[in-house]
Every structure is written in structure tokens, then in C-alpha cells.
mmCIF file of C-alpha atoms in Angstrom:
data_model
loop_
_atom_site.group_PDB
_atom_site.id
_atom_site.type_symbol
_atom_site.label_atom_id
_atom_site.label_comp_id
_atom_site.label_asym_id
_atom_site.label_seq_id
_atom_site.Cartn_x
_atom_site.Cartn_y
_atom_site.Cartn_z
ATOM 1 C CA UNK A 1 -0.012 -0.028 0.035
ATOM 2 C CA UNK A 2 1.670 3.127 -1.066
ATOM 3 C CA UNK A 3 0.189 6.706 -0.071
ATOM 4 C CA UNK A 4 1.309 9.738 -2.215
ATOM 5 C CA UNK A 5 1.083 12.824 -0.210
ATOM 6 C CA UNK A 6 0.859 16.010 -2.565
ATOM 7 C CA UNK A 7 2.964 18.912 -1.812
ATOM 8 C CA UNK A 8 1.916 22.554 -2.757
ATOM 9 C CA UNK A 9 3.626 26.067 -2.088
ATOM 10 C CA UNK A 10 1.811 26.812 1.410
ATOM 11 C CA UNK A 11 1.012 22.910 2.318
ATOM 12 C CA UNK A 12 1.746 22.408 6.001
ATOM 13 C CA UNK A 13 0.410 19.026 6.939
ATOM 14 C CA UNK A 14 2.391 17.120 4.523
ATOM 15 C CA UNK A 15 4.676 16.072 7.090
ATOM 16 C CA UNK A 16 2.360 15.430 9.683
ATOM 17 C CA UNK A 17 0.165 12.954 7.219
ATOM 18 C CA UNK A 18 3.732 11.202 6.350
ATOM 19 C CA UNK A 19 4.659 10.613 9.844
ATOM 20 C CA UNK A 20 1.312 8.655 10.289
ATOM 21 C CA UNK A 21 1.713 6.824 7.079
ATOM 22 C CA UNK A 22 5.536 6.029 7.493
ATOM 23 C CA UNK A 23 6.454 5.891 11.201
ATOM 24 C CA UNK A 24 2.546 4.955 12.721
ATOM 25 C CA UNK A 25 1.023 2.681 9.900
ATOM 26 C CA UNK A 26 4.241 1.786 8.653
ATOM 27 C CA UNK A 27 3.004 1.837 4.856
ATOM 28 C CA UNK A 28 4.955 3.132 1.994
ATOM 29 C CA UNK A 29 5.250 6.788 1.660
ATOM 30 C CA UNK A 30 5.823 8.879 -1.528
ATOM 31 C CA UNK A 31 5.706 12.674 -1.578
ATOM 32 C CA UNK A 32 4.428 14.231 -4.760
ATOM 33 C CA UNK A 33 5.369 17.634 -5.982
ATOM 34 C CA UNK A 34 2.718 19.784 -7.408
ATOM 35 C CA UNK A 35 4.599 20.275 -10.840
ATOM 36 C CA UNK A 36 4.701 16.294 -10.925
ATOM 37 C CA UNK A 37 2.739 14.858 -13.690
ATOM 38 C CA UNK A 38 3.072 11.411 -12.507
ATOM 39 C CA UNK A 39 1.568 9.763 -9.672
ATOM 40 C CA UNK A 40 4.575 6.964 -9.086
ATOM 41 C CA UNK A 41 2.440 4.080 -8.587
ATOM 42 C CA UNK A 42 0.561 5.374 -5.595
ATOM 43 C CA UNK A 43 -2.499 3.559 -4.541
ATOM 44 C CA UNK A 44 -3.960 6.486 -2.451
ATOM 45 C CA UNK A 45 -3.407 10.193 -2.942
ATOM 46 C CA UNK A 46 -3.907 12.415 0.187
ATOM 47 C CA UNK A 47 -4.333 16.191 -0.290
ATOM 48 C CA UNK A 48 -3.352 17.643 2.864
ATOM 49 C CA UNK A 49 -3.989 20.992 5.022
ATOM 50 C CA UNK A 50 -2.311 24.140 4.425
ATOM 51 C CA UNK A 51 -2.829 27.416 2.654
ATOM 52 C CA UNK A 52 -1.990 26.444 -0.864
ATOM 53 C CA UNK A 53 -0.708 29.512 -3.050
ATOM 54 C CA UNK A 54 -1.715 31.564 0.084
ATOM 55 C CA UNK A 55 -5.334 31.005 -0.098
ATOM 56 C CA UNK A 56 -5.134 33.788 -2.915
ATOM 57 C CA UNK A 57 -8.418 34.384 -4.759
ATOM 58 C CA UNK A 58 -10.261 31.921 -2.921
ATOM 59 C CA UNK A 59 -8.955 28.680 -0.986
ATOM 60 C CA UNK A 60 -7.996 26.038 -3.310
ATOM 61 C CA UNK A 61 -8.608 28.320 -6.136
ATOM 62 C CA UNK A 62 -4.747 28.264 -7.665
ATOM 63 C CA UNK A 63 -3.979 24.963 -6.593
ATOM 64 C CA UNK A 64 -6.497 23.007 -8.662
ATOM 65 C CA UNK A 65 -4.832 24.288 -11.511
ATOM 66 C CA UNK A 66 -1.263 22.716 -10.612
ATOM 67 C CA UNK A 67 -0.232 19.606 -13.132
ATOM 68 C CA UNK A 68 -0.406 16.966 -10.644
ATOM 69 C CA UNK A 69 -4.274 18.059 -10.021
ATOM 70 C CA UNK A 70 -4.716 16.881 -13.626
ATOM 71 C CA UNK A 71 -3.499 13.494 -13.234
ATOM 72 C CA UNK A 72 -5.092 13.158 -9.643
ATOM 73 C CA UNK A 73 -8.570 14.139 -11.704
ATOM 74 C CA UNK A 74 -7.723 11.059 -14.100
ATOM 75 C CA UNK A 75 -6.882 8.768 -11.103
ATOM 76 C CA UNK A 76 -10.141 9.507 -9.527
ATOM 77 C CA UNK A 77 -12.132 8.992 -12.699
ATOM 78 C CA UNK A 78 -10.430 5.516 -12.584
ATOM 79 C CA UNK A 79 -11.839 4.902 -9.397
ATOM 80 C CA UNK A 80 -8.556 5.682 -7.465
ATOM 81 C CA UNK A 81 -8.701 6.893 -3.630
ATOM 82 C CA UNK A 82 -8.161 10.618 -3.318
ATOM 83 C CA UNK A 83 -8.856 12.009 0.216
ATOM 84 C CA UNK A 84 -8.592 15.713 0.833
ATOM 85 C CA UNK A 85 -8.125 17.073 4.377
ATOM 86 C CA UNK A 86 -8.983 20.711 5.103
ATOM 87 C CA UNK A 87 -7.218 22.542 2.375
ATOM 88 C CA UNK A 88 -7.303 19.195 0.593
ATOM 89 C CA UNK A 89 -11.113 19.492 0.722
ATOM 90 C CA UNK A 90 -11.130 23.174 -0.424
ATOM 91 C CA UNK A 91 -9.160 21.972 -3.448
ATOM 92 C CA UNK A 92 -11.416 19.078 -4.344
ATOM 93 C CA UNK A 93 -14.436 21.381 -4.390
ATOM 94 C CA UNK A 94 -12.811 23.843 -6.448
ATOM 95 C CA UNK A 95 -11.830 21.137 -8.901
ATOM 96 C CA UNK A 96 -15.238 19.989 -8.968
ATOM 97 C CA UNK A 97 -14.428 16.794 -7.869
ATOM 98 C CA UNK A 98 -16.791 17.162 -4.655
ATOM 99 C CA UNK A 99 -19.959 19.139 -4.754
ATOM 100 C CA UNK A 100 -20.358 22.522 -2.992
ATOM 101 C CA UNK A 101 -17.609 25.051 -1.728
ATOM 102 C CA UNK A 102 -16.083 25.975 1.745
ATOM 103 C CA UNK A 103 -17.082 29.780 2.644
ATOM 104 C CA UNK A 104 -15.685 31.756 5.784
ATOM 105 C CA UNK A 105 -16.551 30.077 9.141
ATOM 106 C CA UNK A 106 -19.965 31.875 10.110
ATOM 107 C CA UNK A 107 -18.109 33.168 13.536
ATOM 108 C CA UNK A 108 -15.442 34.743 11.239
ATOM 109 C CA UNK A 109 -12.669 33.137 13.652
ATOM 110 C CA UNK A 110 -10.289 30.875 12.793
ATOM 111 C CA UNK A 111 -10.950 27.641 14.830
ATOM 112 C CA UNK A 112 -8.646 25.605 16.331
ATOM 113 C CA UNK A 113 -10.198 22.751 18.651
ATOM 114 C CA UNK A 114 -11.322 19.277 18.816
ATOM 115 C CA UNK A 115 -14.630 18.724 17.663
ATOM 116 C CA UNK A 116 -16.960 15.127 17.677
ATOM 117 C CA UNK A 117 -17.482 13.409 14.453
ATOM 118 C CA UNK A 118 -20.695 11.293 13.571
ATOM 119 C CA UNK A 119 -19.359 8.712 11.442
ATOM 120 C CA UNK A 120 -22.291 8.206 8.955
ATOM 121 C CA UNK A 121 -20.950 5.724 6.607
ATOM 122 C CA UNK A 122 -18.589 2.749 7.801
ATOM 123 C CA UNK A 123 -18.858 0.976 4.614
ATOM 124 C CA UNK A 124 -16.138 2.936 2.808
ATOM 125 C CA UNK A 125 -12.501 2.112 1.702
ATOM 126 C CA UNK A 126 -11.812 5.472 4.508
ATOM 127 C CA UNK A 127 -13.888 4.558 7.257
ATOM 128 C CA UNK A 128 -14.152 0.765 7.302
ATOM 129 C CA UNK A 129 -12.284 0.488 10.680
ATOM 130 C CA UNK A 130 -14.938 2.805 12.501
ATOM 131 C CA UNK A 131 -18.084 1.007 13.997
ATOM 132 C CA UNK A 132 -21.568 1.849 12.910
ATOM 133 C CA UNK A 133 -22.568 5.375 13.621
ATOM 134 C CA UNK A 134 -19.294 5.603 15.664
ATOM 135 C CA UNK A 135 -18.255 9.298 17.304
ATOM 136 C CA UNK A 136 -14.755 9.846 16.948
ATOM 137 C CA UNK A 137 -12.800 12.825 18.056
ATOM 138 C CA UNK A 138 -10.818 14.684 15.561
ATOM 139 C CA UNK A 139 -9.438 18.588 15.710
ATOM 140 C CA UNK A 140 -10.345 20.964 13.205
ATOM 141 C CA UNK A 141 -8.128 24.052 12.283
ATOM 142 C CA UNK A 142 -9.721 26.490 9.661
ATOM 143 C CA UNK A 143 -10.999 29.894 8.958
ATOM 144 C CA UNK A 144 -12.915 28.521 6.220
ATOM 145 C CA UNK A 145 -14.560 25.433 6.917
ATOM 146 C CA UNK A 146 -18.534 26.625 6.170
ATOM 147 C CA UNK A 147 -19.604 23.818 4.008
ATOM 148 C CA UNK A 148 -22.234 25.155 1.361
ATOM 149 C CA UNK A 149 -24.111 23.786 -1.135
ATOM 150 C CA UNK A 150 -27.259 24.863 -3.233
ATOM 151 C CA UNK A 151 -30.420 22.999 -1.975
ATOM 152 C CA UNK A 152 -30.584 20.780 -5.073
ATOM 153 C CA UNK A 153 -26.988 19.570 -4.331
ATOM 154 C CA UNK A 154 -27.427 19.349 -0.670
ATOM 155 C CA UNK A 155 -30.709 16.963 -1.141
ATOM 156 C CA UNK A 156 -28.821 15.210 -3.707
ATOM 157 C CA UNK A 157 -25.775 14.672 -1.120
ATOM 158 C CA UNK A 158 -28.187 13.617 1.612
ATOM 159 C CA UNK A 159 -30.293 11.343 -0.456
ATOM 160 C CA UNK A 160 -27.411 9.376 -1.760
ATOM 161 C CA UNK A 161 -25.813 9.272 1.649
ATOM 162 C CA UNK A 162 -22.496 11.218 0.820
ATOM 163 C CA UNK A 163 -22.293 12.944 4.058
ATOM 164 C CA UNK A 164 -19.674 10.992 5.859
ATOM 165 C CA UNK A 165 -18.896 12.899 8.932
ATOM 166 C CA UNK A 166 -21.211 15.606 10.679
ATOM 167 C CA UNK A 167 -19.993 17.711 13.920
ATOM 168 C CA UNK A 168 -21.961 16.234 16.905
ATOM 169 C CA UNK A 169 -21.780 16.330 20.412
ATOM 170 C CA UNK A 170 -20.028 13.674 22.699
ATOM 171 C CA UNK A 171 -22.935 11.500 22.876
ATOM 172 C CA UNK A 172 -23.483 11.428 19.055
ATOM 173 C CA UNK A 173 -26.394 14.389 18.753
ATOM 174 C CA UNK A 174 -26.045 16.432 15.818
ATOM 175 C CA UNK A 175 -26.943 19.639 17.360
ATOM 176 C CA UNK A 176 -26.392 23.394 16.072
ATOM 177 C CA UNK A 177 -23.968 23.653 19.132
ATOM 178 C CA UNK A 178 -21.709 21.247 18.236
ATOM 179 C CA UNK A 179 -21.047 22.868 14.664
ATOM 180 C CA UNK A 180 -18.050 25.125 14.926
ATOM 181 C CA UNK A 181 -18.300 26.948 11.499
ATOM 182 C CA UNK A 182 -21.621 27.183 10.387
ATOM 183 C CA UNK A 183 -21.393 24.372 7.916
ATOM 184 C CA UNK A 184 -24.788 22.978 6.435
ATOM 185 C CA UNK A 185 -26.379 20.056 7.912
ATOM 186 C CA UNK A 186 -23.249 19.933 10.692
ATOM 187 C CA UNK A 187 -21.269 18.466 7.455
ATOM 188 C CA UNK A 188 -17.661 18.212 8.342
ATOM 189 C CA UNK A 189 -16.601 15.599 5.589
ATOM 190 C CA UNK A 190 -18.372 14.144 2.067
ATOM 191 C CA UNK A 191 -17.711 11.728 -0.583
ATOM 192 C CA UNK A 192 -18.270 11.377 -4.131
ATOM 193 C CA UNK A 193 -21.089 9.016 -5.511
ATOM 194 C CA UNK A 194 -18.624 6.626 -6.631
ATOM 195 C CA UNK A 195 -17.283 6.436 -2.932
ATOM 196 C CA UNK A 196 -13.522 6.943 -3.750
ATOM 197 C CA UNK A 197 -13.017 10.714 -3.404
ATOM 198 C CA UNK A 198 -13.196 12.013 0.390
ATOM 199 C CA UNK A 199 -13.147 15.874 1.550
ATOM 200 C CA UNK A 200 -13.334 16.590 5.307
ATOM 201 C CA UNK A 201 -12.405 19.648 7.333
ATOM 202 C CA UNK A 202 -11.208 17.880 10.551
ATOM 203 C CA UNK A 203 -7.392 16.380 10.988
ATOM 204 C CA UNK A 204 -7.288 12.903 11.270
ATOM 205 C CA UNK A 205 -3.379 13.174 11.138
ATOM 206 C CA UNK A 206 -3.088 15.176 14.070
ATOM 207 C CA UNK A 207 -5.033 12.684 16.358
ATOM 208 C CA UNK A 208 -3.241 9.083 15.006
ATOM 209 C CA UNK A 209 -1.167 8.907 18.544
ATOM 210 C CA UNK A 210 -2.290 8.836 22.136
ATOM 211 C CA UNK A 211 0.860 11.107 22.786
ATOM 212 C CA UNK A 212 -1.358 13.953 20.655
ATOM 213 C CA UNK A 213 -4.346 13.292 22.977
ATOM 214 C CA UNK A 214 -5.986 11.036 20.908
ATOM 215 C CA UNK A 215 -5.606 8.256 18.283
ATOM 216 C CA UNK A 216 -9.296 8.123 16.450
ATOM 217 C CA UNK A 217 -7.661 9.588 13.275
ATOM 218 C CA UNK A 218 -5.368 6.481 12.737
ATOM 219 C CA UNK A 219 -8.712 4.543 12.347
ATOM 220 C CA UNK A 220 -9.418 6.009 9.017
ATOM 221 C CA UNK A 221 -5.538 5.654 7.693
ATOM 222 C CA UNK A 222 -5.759 2.234 8.840
ATOM 223 C CA UNK A 223 -9.175 1.771 6.844
ATOM 224 C CA UNK A 224 -7.374 2.704 3.839
ATOM 225 C CA UNK A 225 -4.765 0.243 4.189
ATOM 226 C CA UNK A 226 -6.621 -2.646 5.465
ATOM 227 C CA UNK A 227 -8.866 -2.042 2.446
ATOM 228 C CA UNK A 228 -5.857 -2.469 0.317
ATOM 229 C CA UNK A 229 -4.559 -5.711 1.717
ATOM 230 C CA UNK A 230 -8.197 -7.033 1.222
ATOM 231 C CA UNK A 231 -8.300 -6.387 -2.416
ATOM 232 C CA UNK A 232 -4.672 -7.928 -2.817
ATOM 233 C CA UNK A 233 -5.880 -11.065 -1.099
ATOM 234 C CA UNK A 234 -9.357 -11.440 -2.846
ATOM 235 C CA UNK B 5 -8.322 47.619 -22.453
ATOM 236 C CA UNK B 6 -9.010 47.104 -18.616
ATOM 237 C CA UNK B 7 -11.875 44.913 -17.291
ATOM 238 C CA UNK B 8 -12.956 45.900 -13.853
ATOM 239 C CA UNK B 9 -14.502 42.782 -12.645
ATOM 240 C CA UNK B 10 -16.646 42.717 -9.533
ATOM 241 C CA UNK B 11 -17.321 39.397 -7.384
ATOM 242 C CA UNK B 12 -19.811 39.179 -4.989
ATOM 243 C CA UNK B 13 -21.172 36.132 -2.554
ATOM 244 C CA UNK B 14 -24.556 35.138 -4.128
ATOM 245 C CA UNK B 15 -27.419 36.049 -2.237
ATOM 246 C CA UNK B 16 -28.227 32.767 -0.898
ATOM 247 C CA UNK B 17 -24.617 32.084 0.510
ATOM 248 C CA UNK B 18 -24.514 33.444 4.071
ATOM 249 C CA UNK B 19 -21.613 36.263 4.398
ATOM 250 C CA UNK B 20 -20.456 36.826 7.887
ATOM 251 C CA UNK B 21 -18.203 39.660 6.639
ATOM 252 C CA UNK B 22 -21.118 41.498 5.451
ATOM 253 C CA UNK B 23 -23.172 40.978 8.453
ATOM 254 C CA UNK B 24 -19.900 42.013 10.835
ATOM 255 C CA UNK B 25 -19.661 45.045 8.768
ATOM 256 C CA UNK B 26 -23.344 46.017 8.758
ATOM 257 C CA UNK B 27 -23.279 45.632 12.354
ATOM 258 C CA UNK B 28 -20.061 48.005 12.693
ATOM 259 C CA UNK B 29 -22.087 50.701 10.435
ATOM 260 C CA UNK B 30 -25.186 50.447 12.765
ATOM 261 C CA UNK B 31 -23.353 50.893 16.092
ATOM 262 C CA UNK B 32 -21.574 53.953 14.139
ATOM 263 C CA UNK B 33 -25.039 55.387 13.860
ATOM 264 C CA UNK B 34 -25.482 54.532 10.423
ATOM 265 C CA UNK B 35 -28.929 53.096 11.554
ATOM 266 C CA UNK B 36 -30.145 53.157 7.977
ATOM 267 C CA UNK B 37 -28.124 50.352 6.481
ATOM 268 C CA UNK B 38 -30.205 47.187 6.045
ATOM 269 C CA UNK B 39 -27.912 45.149 4.307
ATOM 270 C CA UNK B 40 -24.126 44.827 3.088
ATOM 271 C CA UNK B 41 -22.179 42.128 1.260
ATOM 272 C CA UNK B 42 -18.755 42.149 0.870
ATOM 273 C CA UNK B 43 -17.118 41.011 -2.403
ATOM 274 C CA UNK B 44 -13.738 41.408 -4.367
ATOM 275 C CA UNK B 45 -12.824 43.959 -7.033
ATOM 276 C CA UNK B 46 -10.081 42.830 -9.730
ATOM 277 C CA UNK B 47 -8.775 44.606 -12.254
ATOM 278 C CA UNK B 48 -7.426 42.853 -15.586
ATOM 279 C CA UNK B 49 -5.345 44.555 -18.190
ATOM 280 C CA UNK B 50 -5.560 42.748 -21.605
ATOM 281 C CA UNK B 51 -4.007 42.997 -25.068
ATOM 282 C CA UNK B 52 -6.839 42.393 -27.244
ATOM 283 C CA UNK B 53 -8.191 43.729 -30.723
ATOM 284 C CA UNK B 54 -11.784 44.453 -30.220
ATOM 285 C CA UNK B 55 -14.097 45.116 -27.036
ATOM 286 C CA UNK B 56 -15.989 41.898 -28.457
ATOM 287 C CA UNK B 57 -13.128 39.705 -28.002
ATOM 288 C CA UNK B 58 -12.190 41.311 -24.596
ATOM 289 C CA UNK B 59 -15.742 40.497 -23.448
ATOM 290 C CA UNK B 60 -15.442 36.661 -24.074
ATOM 291 C CA UNK B 61 -11.994 36.284 -23.036
ATOM 292 C CA UNK B 62 -12.953 38.085 -19.583
ATOM 293 C CA UNK B 63 -16.052 35.993 -19.600
ATOM 294 C CA UNK B 64 -14.002 32.713 -19.609
ATOM 295 C CA UNK B 65 -11.628 33.912 -16.929
ATOM 296 C CA UNK B 66 -14.816 34.527 -14.509
ATOM 297 C CA UNK B 67 -15.875 31.153 -15.325
ATOM 298 C CA UNK B 68 -12.429 29.321 -14.853
ATOM 299 C CA UNK B 69 -10.735 31.172 -12.037
ATOM 300 C CA UNK B 70 -12.003 34.552 -11.105
ATOM 301 C CA UNK B 71 -15.422 33.794 -9.601
ATOM 302 C CA UNK B 72 -16.359 30.506 -8.088
ATOM 303 C CA UNK B 73 -20.224 29.992 -9.613
ATOM 304 C CA UNK B 74 -21.331 27.594 -6.252
ATOM 305 C CA UNK B 75 -20.897 30.572 -4.043
ATOM 306 C CA UNK B 76 -20.357 33.780 -6.121
ATOM 307 C CA UNK B 77 -21.885 36.085 -8.765
ATOM 308 C CA UNK B 78 -19.857 38.294 -11.064
ATOM 309 C CA UNK B 79 -19.893 41.174 -13.526
ATOM 310 C CA UNK B 80 -17.642 43.240 -15.243
ATOM 311 C CA UNK B 81 -17.165 46.326 -17.401
ATOM 312 C CA UNK B 82 -14.576 46.984 -20.216
ATOM 313 C CA UNK B 83 -12.765 50.333 -20.265
ATOM 314 C CA UNK B 84 -10.306 51.567 -23.239
ATOM 315 C CA UNK B 85 -6.558 51.482 -21.682
ATOM 316 C CA UNK B 86 -6.086 55.251 -22.024
ATOM 317 C CA UNK B 87 -9.030 56.034 -19.832
ATOM 318 C CA UNK B 88 -7.597 54.359 -16.725
ATOM 319 C CA UNK B 89 -7.886 56.386 -13.710
ATOM 320 C CA UNK B 90 -5.472 55.605 -10.696
#
């Protein structure tokens, strides 16, 4: 199982993702530069958090035109696993690989805090190690994580079961007080219809070891790695 | 040719910046202010032969990069280079 972690100018969570893959999970790690036009045989591509191109114009707006993104689009079309975290989620929306957009937090504040997430789907390559409707604790760190989609796109997401994570309270109630940024329907993460492109604002790579205050994030990395093993065996 | 592009959040998109600016104005005593929307102003200089061509090119720029049509509306006006005021 080989994970590719994409590095753009301004990416800042690449080494955190790399550490989890390489040191905690023990999987193969390949950093990919934004100018690369080859995904180097990676099985899962991660677009990590950060401020690509200084968030100029809009978050993710410039990054989506990087040479590597064209290859990632083709990879996703072939069913390859693509995982956007924080800024990576914003890039996937700008690139049209996921519906909707992420706008300024309703509070106008940059929010860096722990959140609880209701795992709405555990039948996906990214969440298979989570229990059914498990609540996981994962931190957020963003100023623009307020998920917006027009009413048609939003009802389509809900009908297709494309909402993967929702902000909730510690006991799993999806309530407005647990919503840190004003996202519609408390949405923290969504997947494309085919189930191979995931975008999420919270940072699983920052909670994948007990030393960091929690290791729920590792369940997601492990899901991807274990899923790949199952495919190899079957 | 100069294109003056204005990008605004769509009416259906919540604009927390606009709400906060409105509150600020009301606090300052501008009680007549009922709504504020905060957008972007982008000035693009371009070398084109005709206004028609400029219009087509700027339209394409707005669609592909300058605005995200999921959340934003855009409009622009064109001005010959010589009349540029700073």
C-alpha cells in the first residue's frame, strides 16, 4: 500500500500525514510535488492541509490548476482513492471533484479545537475500521470550513448518503451547538457518489497517536491500508 | 483594455463578513443600513483587438478562475486603456 502525499507551495500538514503513514502505520510513503505529472504508482493520494498559494483569490482556487491535479482527476475517474483534508477538501471542491464549497466560518474566527464527528458511513474504503455510527474525536484548524451547497446539491448529497462525517456532541447528537463553523447540516466531510473521493475539514493526521491526545484519526488511515490488503487477497 | 471585475457572494450564501460590517456601521450610527455584502474587485489589463474579444475572454476568465459560481456572482465592465484612472 503506497500513499502519495501532495505538496504545494504553502502546504503545511504534509509531514504530519507522512509521519502517520510512515512511522505509525508503517505503510509506504511517497511525497508528490505539485509540478509532478506522474503519481508514481501510489494507491491513495492525500491532499493535505495548509494554505496553498497563500489562499489567494479563494482557498484552493489556484492549487486546482497545478499539473499534479490533472493526473489526480484522471486517477479519481479510474476509481483511485483521493483524500482531501482541510485545504485538500477545499481544493477538491474547487476542482469539481466534490460538490459545494467551503466559505468563511460563520463566526469569522479561525477555529482550532477538538470536535466530535458522527461517522455516518462505515462501508467506505476510508472508514471501514470505524464502528457503525461511531463518534470519533478529531481536531479542526481552519478559517474557511463552512460547508455550503445549493439546495438541490444538498438534498442530492443527503439522498445518496454522501455525508460521511457530521459535527456532533460527545454522545453523538448532531446539534447546532456542536457545529464549529456554520456548515450546512453540520457537514464535516463528504464523499463522491462513486465512493473513492473523500473530503473532510477535520485533521485525522493530528490525532493518530495517544501522545497527541487521541488516536481516532488512525482508524481512517488504517481503513485505507487494510482495504488495500483485502483487495490484494481477494 | 481594462476589465473591472466585481465578484460578490450569491444572495443565497451567508456572508458573515457583510453581517459584521453592517453591525459595525449600525453601531457607528448609520442606522439606515439594512444590508451589506462584501465581495472582491479585480482589475485585469489585457491586450486584445476588439471589445467583443475582450468580453469573451474576460467571461471565460470569470468562469474558470476569477469567480466560483457555486458561491459567487460576477459582473464586469470594460474600459479602453487610455482612460485608466489611478
